[in-house]
GROMACS .gro file of N, CA and C in nm:
model
  333
    1MET      N    1  -0.373   3.449  -1.630
    1MET     CA    2  -0.340   3.390  -1.501
    1MET      C    3  -0.365   3.240  -1.508
    2THR      N    4  -0.279   3.164  -1.445
    2THR     CA    5  -0.290   3.020  -1.448
    2THR      C    6  -0.325   2.964  -1.311
    3ASN      N    7  -0.390   2.849  -1.310
    3ASN     CA    8  -0.420   2.778  -1.186
    3ASN      C    9  -0.328   2.659  -1.167
    4MET      N   10  -0.216   2.658  -1.242
    4MET     CA   11  -0.119   2.550  -1.235
    4MET      C   12  -0.065   2.540  -1.093
    5GLN      N   13  -0.069   2.419  -1.039
    5GLN     CA   14  -0.016   2.394  -0.905
    5GLN      C   15   0.126   2.343  -0.917
    6HIS      N   16   0.217   2.398  -0.839
    6HIS     CA   17   0.357   2.357  -0.841
    6HIS      C   18   0.387   2.280  -0.714
    7LEU      N   19   0.439   2.157  -0.731
    7LEU     CA   20   0.475   2.074  -0.616
    7LEU      C   21   0.623   2.041  -0.624
    8ASP      N   22   0.697   2.070  -0.523
    8ASP     CA   23   0.841   2.043  -0.520
    8ASP      C   24   0.867   1.898  -0.480
    9ILE      N   25   0.855   1.809  -0.579
    9ILE     CA   26   0.881   1.667  -0.556
    9ILE      C   27   0.930   1.608  -0.687
   10LYS      N   28   1.026   1.517  -0.678
   10LYS     CA   29   1.079   1.450  -0.798
   10LYS      C   30   0.975   1.350  -0.848
   11PRO      N   31   0.937   1.358  -0.977
   11PRO     CA   32   0.842   1.260  -1.031
   11PRO      C   33   0.901   1.119  -1.024
   12LEU      N   34   0.819   1.022  -0.995
   12LEU     CA   35   0.862   0.883  -0.985
   12LEU      C   36   0.840   0.814  -1.119
   13SER      N   37   0.945   0.751  -1.172
   13SER     CA   38   0.932   0.679  -1.298
   13SER      C   39   0.869   0.543  -1.273
   14VAL      N   40   0.813   0.484  -1.377
   14VAL     CA   41   0.757   0.349  -1.367
   14VAL      C   42   0.867   0.251  -1.327
   15ASN      N   43   0.988   0.270  -1.380
   15ASN     CA   44   1.100   0.182  -1.346
   15ASN      C   45   1.132   0.187  -1.197
   16ASP      N   46   1.120   0.305  -1.136
   16ASP     CA   47   1.147   0.317  -0.994
   16ASP      C   48   1.029   0.273  -0.907
   17ALA      N   49   0.911   0.272  -0.964
   17ALA     CA   50   0.791   0.238  -0.889
   17ALA      C   51   0.777   0.088  -0.866
   18TYR      N   52   0.834   0.008  -0.952
   18TYR     CA   53   0.820  -0.137  -0.944
   18TYR      C   54   0.957  -0.203  -0.944
   19ARG      N   55   0.974  -0.306  -0.864
   19ARG     CA   56   1.098  -0.381  -0.858
   19ARG      C   57   1.079  -0.515  -0.929
   20GLY      N   58   1.188  -0.567  -0.981
   20GLY     CA   59   1.179  -0.697  -1.048
   20GLY      C   60   1.146  -0.681  -1.195
   21ARG      N   61   1.151  -0.791  -1.265
   21ARG     CA   62   1.125  -0.790  -1.410
   21ARG      C   63   0.976  -0.787  -1.435
   22ARG      N   64   0.943  -0.717  -1.541
   22ARG     CA   65   0.804  -0.717  -1.588
   22ARG      C   66   0.802  -0.797  -1.717
   23PHE      N   67   0.708  -0.884  -1.731
   23PHE     CA   68   0.701  -0.970  -1.848
   23PHE      C   69   0.587  -0.924  -1.938
   24ALA      N   70   0.613  -0.927  -2.068
   24ALA     CA   71   0.511  -0.888  -2.166
   24ALA      C   72   0.398  -0.991  -2.165
   25THR      N   73   0.277  -0.942  -2.168
   25THR     CA   74   0.161  -1.030  -2.178
   25THR      C   75   0.138  -1.066  -2.325
   26ALA      N   76   0.056  -1.166  -2.348
   26ALA     CA   77   0.020  -1.203  -2.485
   26ALA      C   78  -0.051  -1.086  -2.553
   27GLU      N   79  -0.129  -1.011  -2.476
   27GLU     CA   80  -0.201  -0.896  -2.531
   27GLU      C   81  -0.103  -0.788  -2.578
   28LEU      N   82   0.005  -0.764  -2.500
   28LEU     CA   83   0.104  -0.664  -2.540
   28LEU      C   84   0.177  -0.711  -2.666
   29THR      N   85   0.213  -0.836  -2.671
   29THR     CA   86   0.280  -0.889  -2.789
   29THR      C   87   0.193  -0.874  -2.913
   30GLN      N   88   0.065  -0.904  -2.900
   30GLN     CA   89  -0.029  -0.891  -3.013
   30GLN      C   90  -0.046  -0.744  -3.052
   31TYR      N   91  -0.056  -0.655  -2.952
   31TYR     CA   92  -0.071  -0.512  -2.978
   31TYR      C   93   0.052  -0.458  -3.053
   32LYS      N   94   0.171  -0.499  -3.010
   32LYS     CA   95   0.293  -0.457  -3.079
   32LYS      C   96   0.291  -0.500  -3.225
   33ASN      N   97   0.251  -0.623  -3.248
   33ASN     CA   98   0.245  -0.675  -3.384
   33ASN      C   99   0.140  -0.600  -3.468
   34ASP      N  100   0.021  -0.586  -3.414
   34ASP     CA  101  -0.088  -0.519  -3.486
   34ASP      C  102  -0.055  -0.373  -3.515
   35LEU      N  103  -0.011  -0.300  -3.412
   35LEU     CA  104   0.021  -0.159  -3.429
   35LEU      C  105   0.139  -0.141  -3.525
   36GLY      N  106   0.236  -0.229  -3.513
   36GLY     CA  107   0.353  -0.222  -3.602
   36GLY      C  108   0.315  -0.228  -3.749
   37TRP      N  109   0.217  -0.311  -3.781
   37TRP     CA  110   0.172  -0.322  -3.921
   37TRP      C  111   0.093  -0.199  -3.965
   38LEU      N  112   0.028  -0.132  -3.873
   38LEU     CA  113  -0.056  -0.018  -3.908
   38LEU      C  114   0.020   0.114  -3.919
   39LEU      N  115   0.136   0.123  -3.855
   39LEU     CA  116   0.210   0.249  -3.854
   39LEU      C  117   0.261   0.284  -3.994
   40PRO      N  118   0.233   0.406  -4.039
   40PRO     CA  119   0.279   0.448  -4.173
   40PRO      C  120   0.428   0.480  -4.172
   41LYS      N  121   0.487   0.479  -4.290
   41LYS     CA  122   0.626   0.523  -4.302
   41LYS      C  123   0.628   0.674  -4.284
   42MET      N  124   0.720   0.721  -4.204
   42MET     CA  125   0.733   0.864  -4.182
   42MET      C  126   0.867   0.894  -4.117
   43GLU      N  127   0.912   1.017  -4.132
   43GLU     CA  128   1.035   1.064  -4.069
   43GLU      C  129   0.998   1.143  -3.944
   44VAL      N  130   1.069   1.115  -3.838
   44VAL     CA  131   1.049   1.188  -3.713
   44VAL      C  132   1.160   1.292  -3.701
   45PRO      N  133   1.125   1.416  -3.668
   45PRO     CA  134   1.229   1.519  -3.653
   45PRO      C  135   1.330   1.481  -3.546
   46LYS      N  136   1.451   1.529  -3.562
   46LYS     CA  137   1.555   1.510  -3.461
   46LYS      C  138   1.538   1.613  -3.350
   47GLY      N  139   1.587   1.583  -3.231
   47GLY     CA  140   1.582   1.677  -3.120
   47GLY      C  141   1.456   1.662  -3.037
   48PRO      N  142   1.426   1.761  -2.955
   48PRO     CA  143   1.309   1.757  -2.867
   48PRO      C  144   1.180   1.745  -2.949
   49LEU      N  145   1.087   1.662  -2.898
   49LEU     CA  146   0.964   1.634  -2.971
   49LEU      C  147   0.840   1.671  -2.890
   50SER      N  148   0.733   1.697  -2.963
   50SER     CA  149   0.600   1.714  -2.908
   50SER      C  150   0.513   1.606  -2.970
   51VAL      N  151   0.436   1.535  -2.886
   51VAL     CA  152   0.353   1.426  -2.937
   51VAL      C  153   0.209   1.449  -2.892
   52ARG      N  154   0.119   1.429  -2.987
   52ARG     CA  155  -0.024   1.441  -2.959
   52ARG      C  156  -0.089   1.306  -2.983
   53TYR      N  157  -0.162   1.257  -2.884
   53TYR     CA  158  -0.235   1.131  -2.896
   53TYR      C  159  -0.384   1.158  -2.876
   54VAL      N  160  -0.466   1.084  -2.950
   54VAL     CA  161  -0.609   1.077  -2.924
   54VAL      C  162  -0.641   0.928  -2.920
   55PHE      N  163  -0.697   0.882  -2.809
   55PHE     CA  164  -0.733   0.742  -2.793
   55PHE      C  165  -0.885   0.730  -2.791
   56GLY      N  166  -0.939   0.655  -2.883
   56GLY     CA  167  -1.082   0.624  -2.883
   56GLY      C  168  -1.100   0.494  -2.807
   57VAL      N  169  -1.166   0.499  -2.692
   57VAL     CA  170  -1.182   0.382  -2.607
   57VAL      C  171  -1.330   0.352  -2.584
   58SER      N  172  -1.361   0.222  -2.576
   58SER     CA  173  -1.501   0.183  -2.556
   58SER      C  174  -1.535   0.162  -2.409
   59SER      N  175  -1.434   0.156  -2.324
   59SER     CA  176  -1.457   0.141  -2.181
   59SER      C  177  -1.443   0.277  -2.113
   60ILE      N  178  -1.553   0.327  -2.057
   60ILE     CA  179  -1.546   0.458  -1.993
   60ILE      C  180  -1.458   0.454  -1.869
   61GLY      N  181  -1.426   0.333  -1.820
   61GLY     CA  182  -1.339   0.318  -1.705
   61GLY      C  183  -1.191   0.315  -1.742
   62ALA      N  184  -1.160   0.325  -1.871
   62ALA     CA  185  -1.020   0.318  -1.915
   62ALA      C  186  -0.943   0.440  -1.865
   63ASP      N  187  -0.829   0.414  -1.801
   63ASP     CA  188  -0.742   0.523  -1.755
   63ASP      C  189  -0.664   0.577  -1.873
   64LEU      N  190  -0.672   0.705  -1.896
   64LEU     CA  191  -0.607   0.768  -2.010
   64LEU      C  192  -0.457   0.744  -2.011
   65ASP      N  193  -0.393   0.758  -1.896
   65ASP     CA  194  -0.247   0.743  -1.893
   65ASP      C  195  -0.202   0.600  -1.923
   66ASN      N  196  -0.287   0.501  -1.897
   66ASN     CA  197  -0.253   0.363  -1.929
   66ASN      C  198  -0.246   0.339  -2.080
   67CYS      N  199  -0.314   0.419  -2.158
   67CYS     CA  200  -0.311   0.405  -2.304
   67CYS      C  201  -0.178   0.451  -2.362
   68VAL      N  202  -0.110   0.540  -2.293
   68VAL     CA  203   0.008   0.606  -2.350
   68VAL      C  204   0.131   0.517  -2.356
   69LYS      N  205   0.170   0.453  -2.248
   69LYS     CA  206   0.303   0.392  -2.237
   69LYS      C  207   0.331   0.287  -2.344
   70ALA      N  208   0.246   0.187  -2.358
   70ALA     CA  209   0.272   0.082  -2.457
   70ALA      C  210   0.273   0.139  -2.598
   71THR      N  211   0.176   0.225  -2.628
   71THR     CA  212   0.169   0.285  -2.761
   71THR      C  213   0.293   0.369  -2.788
   72GLN      N  214   0.332   0.449  -2.693
   72GLN     CA  215   0.448   0.536  -2.710
   72GLN      C  216   0.576   0.454  -2.728
   73ASP      N  217   0.593   0.348  -2.651
   73ASP     CA  218   0.711   0.263  -2.665
   73ASP      C  219   0.719   0.200  -2.804
   74ILE      N  220   0.607   0.154  -2.854
   74ILE     CA  221   0.603   0.090  -2.987
   74ILE      C  222   0.633   0.192  -3.096
   75ILE      N  223   0.573   0.310  -3.087
   75ILE     CA  224   0.596   0.415  -3.186
   75ILE      C  225   0.742   0.459  -3.185
   76ALA      N  226   0.799   0.478  -3.067
   76ALA     CA  227   0.939   0.519  -3.056
   76ALA      C  228   1.031   0.414  -3.117
   77GLU      N  229   1.005   0.288  -3.090
   77GLU     CA  230   1.087   0.181  -3.146
   77GLU      C  231   1.076   0.177  -3.298
   78ARG      N  232   0.953   0.187  -3.348
   78ARG     CA  233   0.930   0.180  -3.493
   78ARG      C  234   0.999   0.293  -3.569
   79TYR      N  235   0.996   0.414  -3.512
   79TYR     CA  236   1.051   0.530  -3.581
   79TYR      C  237   1.193   0.566  -3.536
   80GLY      N  238   1.250   0.485  -3.449
   80GLY     CA  239   1.391   0.498  -3.415
   80GLY      C  240   1.428   0.619  -3.331
   81PHE      N  241   1.343   0.655  -3.235
   81PHE     CA  242   1.380   0.761  -3.142
   81PHE      C  243   1.357   0.714  -3.000
   82ASN      N  244   1.425   0.778  -2.907
   82ASN     CA  245   1.409   0.745  -2.766
   82ASN      C  246   1.298   0.833  -2.710
   83ASP      N  247   1.203   0.773  -2.639
   83ASP     CA  248   1.091   0.853  -2.590
   83ASP      C  249   1.132   0.956  -2.485
   84ARG      N  250   1.255   0.953  -2.440
   84ARG     CA  251   1.301   1.060  -2.351
   84ARG      C  252   1.316   1.191  -2.428
   85SER      N  253   1.310   1.185  -2.563
   85SER     CA  254   1.315   1.305  -2.647
   85SER      C  255   1.183   1.381  -2.648
   86ILE      N  256   1.079   1.322  -2.589
   86ILE     CA  257   0.948   1.385  -2.586
   86ILE      C  258   0.944   1.484  -2.470
   87TYR      N  259   0.924   1.611  -2.504
   87TYR     CA  260   0.919   1.718  -2.404
   87TYR      C  261   0.777   1.770  -2.382
   88HIS      N  262   0.687   1.731  -2.472
   88HIS     CA  263   0.549   1.778  -2.458
   88HIS      C  264   0.455   1.667  -2.504
   89LEU      N  265   0.354   1.639  -2.423
   89LEU     CA  266   0.249   1.543  -2.459
   89LEU      C  267   0.114   1.611  -2.450
   90ASP      N  268   0.032   1.584  -2.548
   90ASP     CA  269  -0.108   1.628  -2.547
   90ASP      C  270  -0.189   1.500  -2.567
   91VAL      N  271  -0.264   1.459  -2.466
   91VAL     CA  272  -0.333   1.331  -2.470
   91VAL      C  273  -0.482   1.352  -2.445
   92THR      N  274  -0.564   1.293  -2.532
   92THR     CA  275  -0.709   1.306  -2.523
   92THR      C  276  -0.773   1.168  -2.529
   93LYS      N  277  -0.878   1.148  -2.450
   93LYS     CA  278  -0.957   1.025  -2.453
   93LYS      C  279  -1.095   1.058  -2.509
   94VAL      N  280  -1.141   0.973  -2.602
   94VAL     CA  281  -1.272   0.989  -2.662
   94VAL      C  282  -1.350   0.860  -2.639
   95ASP      N  283  -1.473   0.871  -2.590
   95ASP     CA  284  -1.557   0.753  -2.572
   95ASP      C  285  -1.618   0.714  -2.707
   96VAL      N  286  -1.603   0.587  -2.743
   96VAL     CA  287  -1.656   0.536  -2.870
   96VAL      C  288  -1.726   0.403  -2.845
   97PRO      N  289  -1.813   0.361  -2.937
   97PRO     CA  290  -1.877   0.229  -2.921
   97PRO      C  291  -1.775   0.116  -2.934
   98ARG      N  292  -1.803   0.004  -2.870
   98ARG     CA  293  -1.717  -0.114  -2.880
   98ARG      C  294  -1.701  -0.152  -3.027
   99GLY      N  295  -1.578  -0.179  -3.066
   99GLY     CA  296  -1.549  -0.213  -3.205
   99GLY      C  297  -1.505  -0.093  -3.288
  100LYS      N  298  -1.515   0.027  -3.232
  100LYS     CA  299  -1.477   0.151  -3.303
  100LYS      C  300  -1.357   0.218  -3.238
  101GLU      N  301  -1.281   0.144  -3.156
  101GLU     CA  302  -1.165   0.199  -3.087
  101GLU      C  303  -1.060   0.243  -3.188
  102PHE      N  304  -0.979   0.341  -3.148
  102PHE     CA  305  -0.874   0.391  -3.238
  102PHE      C  306  -0.763   0.458  -3.162
  103VAL      N  307  -0.651   0.477  -3.232
  103VAL     CA  308  -0.537   0.555  -3.183
  103VAL      C  309  -0.501   0.654  -3.291
  104GLU      N  310  -0.487   0.781  -3.257
  104GLU     CA  311  -0.436   0.883  -3.347
  104GLU      C  312  -0.312   0.942  -3.282
  105PHE      N  313  -0.215   0.979  -3.365
  105PHE     CA  314  -0.096   1.044  -3.309
  105PHE      C  315  -0.034   1.137  -3.410
  106GLU      N  316   0.039   1.232  -3.357
  106GLU     CA  317   0.113   1.329  -3.439
  106GLU      C  318   0.242   1.358  -3.364
  107ILE      N  319   0.354   1.356  -3.438
  107ILE     CA  320   0.484   1.384  -3.379
  107ILE      C  321   0.542   1.505  -3.450
  108THR      N  322   0.574   1.608  -3.374
  108THR     CA  323   0.632   1.729  -3.431
  108THR      C  324   0.753   1.772  -3.348
  109LYS      N  325   0.831   1.861  -3.407
  109LYS     CA  326   0.944   1.917  -3.334
  109LYS      C  327   0.892   2.005  -3.223
  110TYR      N  328   0.948   1.990  -3.103
  110TYR     CA  329   0.910   2.074  -2.990
  110TYR      C  330   0.984   2.205  -3.000
  111LEU      N  331   0.910   2.314  -2.996
  111LEU     CA  332   0.973   2.445  -3.011
  111LEU      C  333   1.012   2.496  -2.879
   0.00000   0.00000   0.00000
């Protein structure tokens, strides 16, 4: 038996939530550059995808969902897929000491 709550409402996208242009910060530009160099060469399956993230964060106040978007956009661009192909996300936050932050990810075919 599940305790899943069902709400009949259309989810709001970030694009619909904000009007006007959003500009990349210097931090986002640096993160794109740094992460881009760290990403290994790999092939991403075609079709629907399942993605697992583990974020090691040193700020206990860090919102888990805020870690996903920039990282996911960079990974999708690097590996040449559209993130709308992601049908399943598994996201975990781990508290770590400052200086020990990390990102882990796994991309598999969604069954």
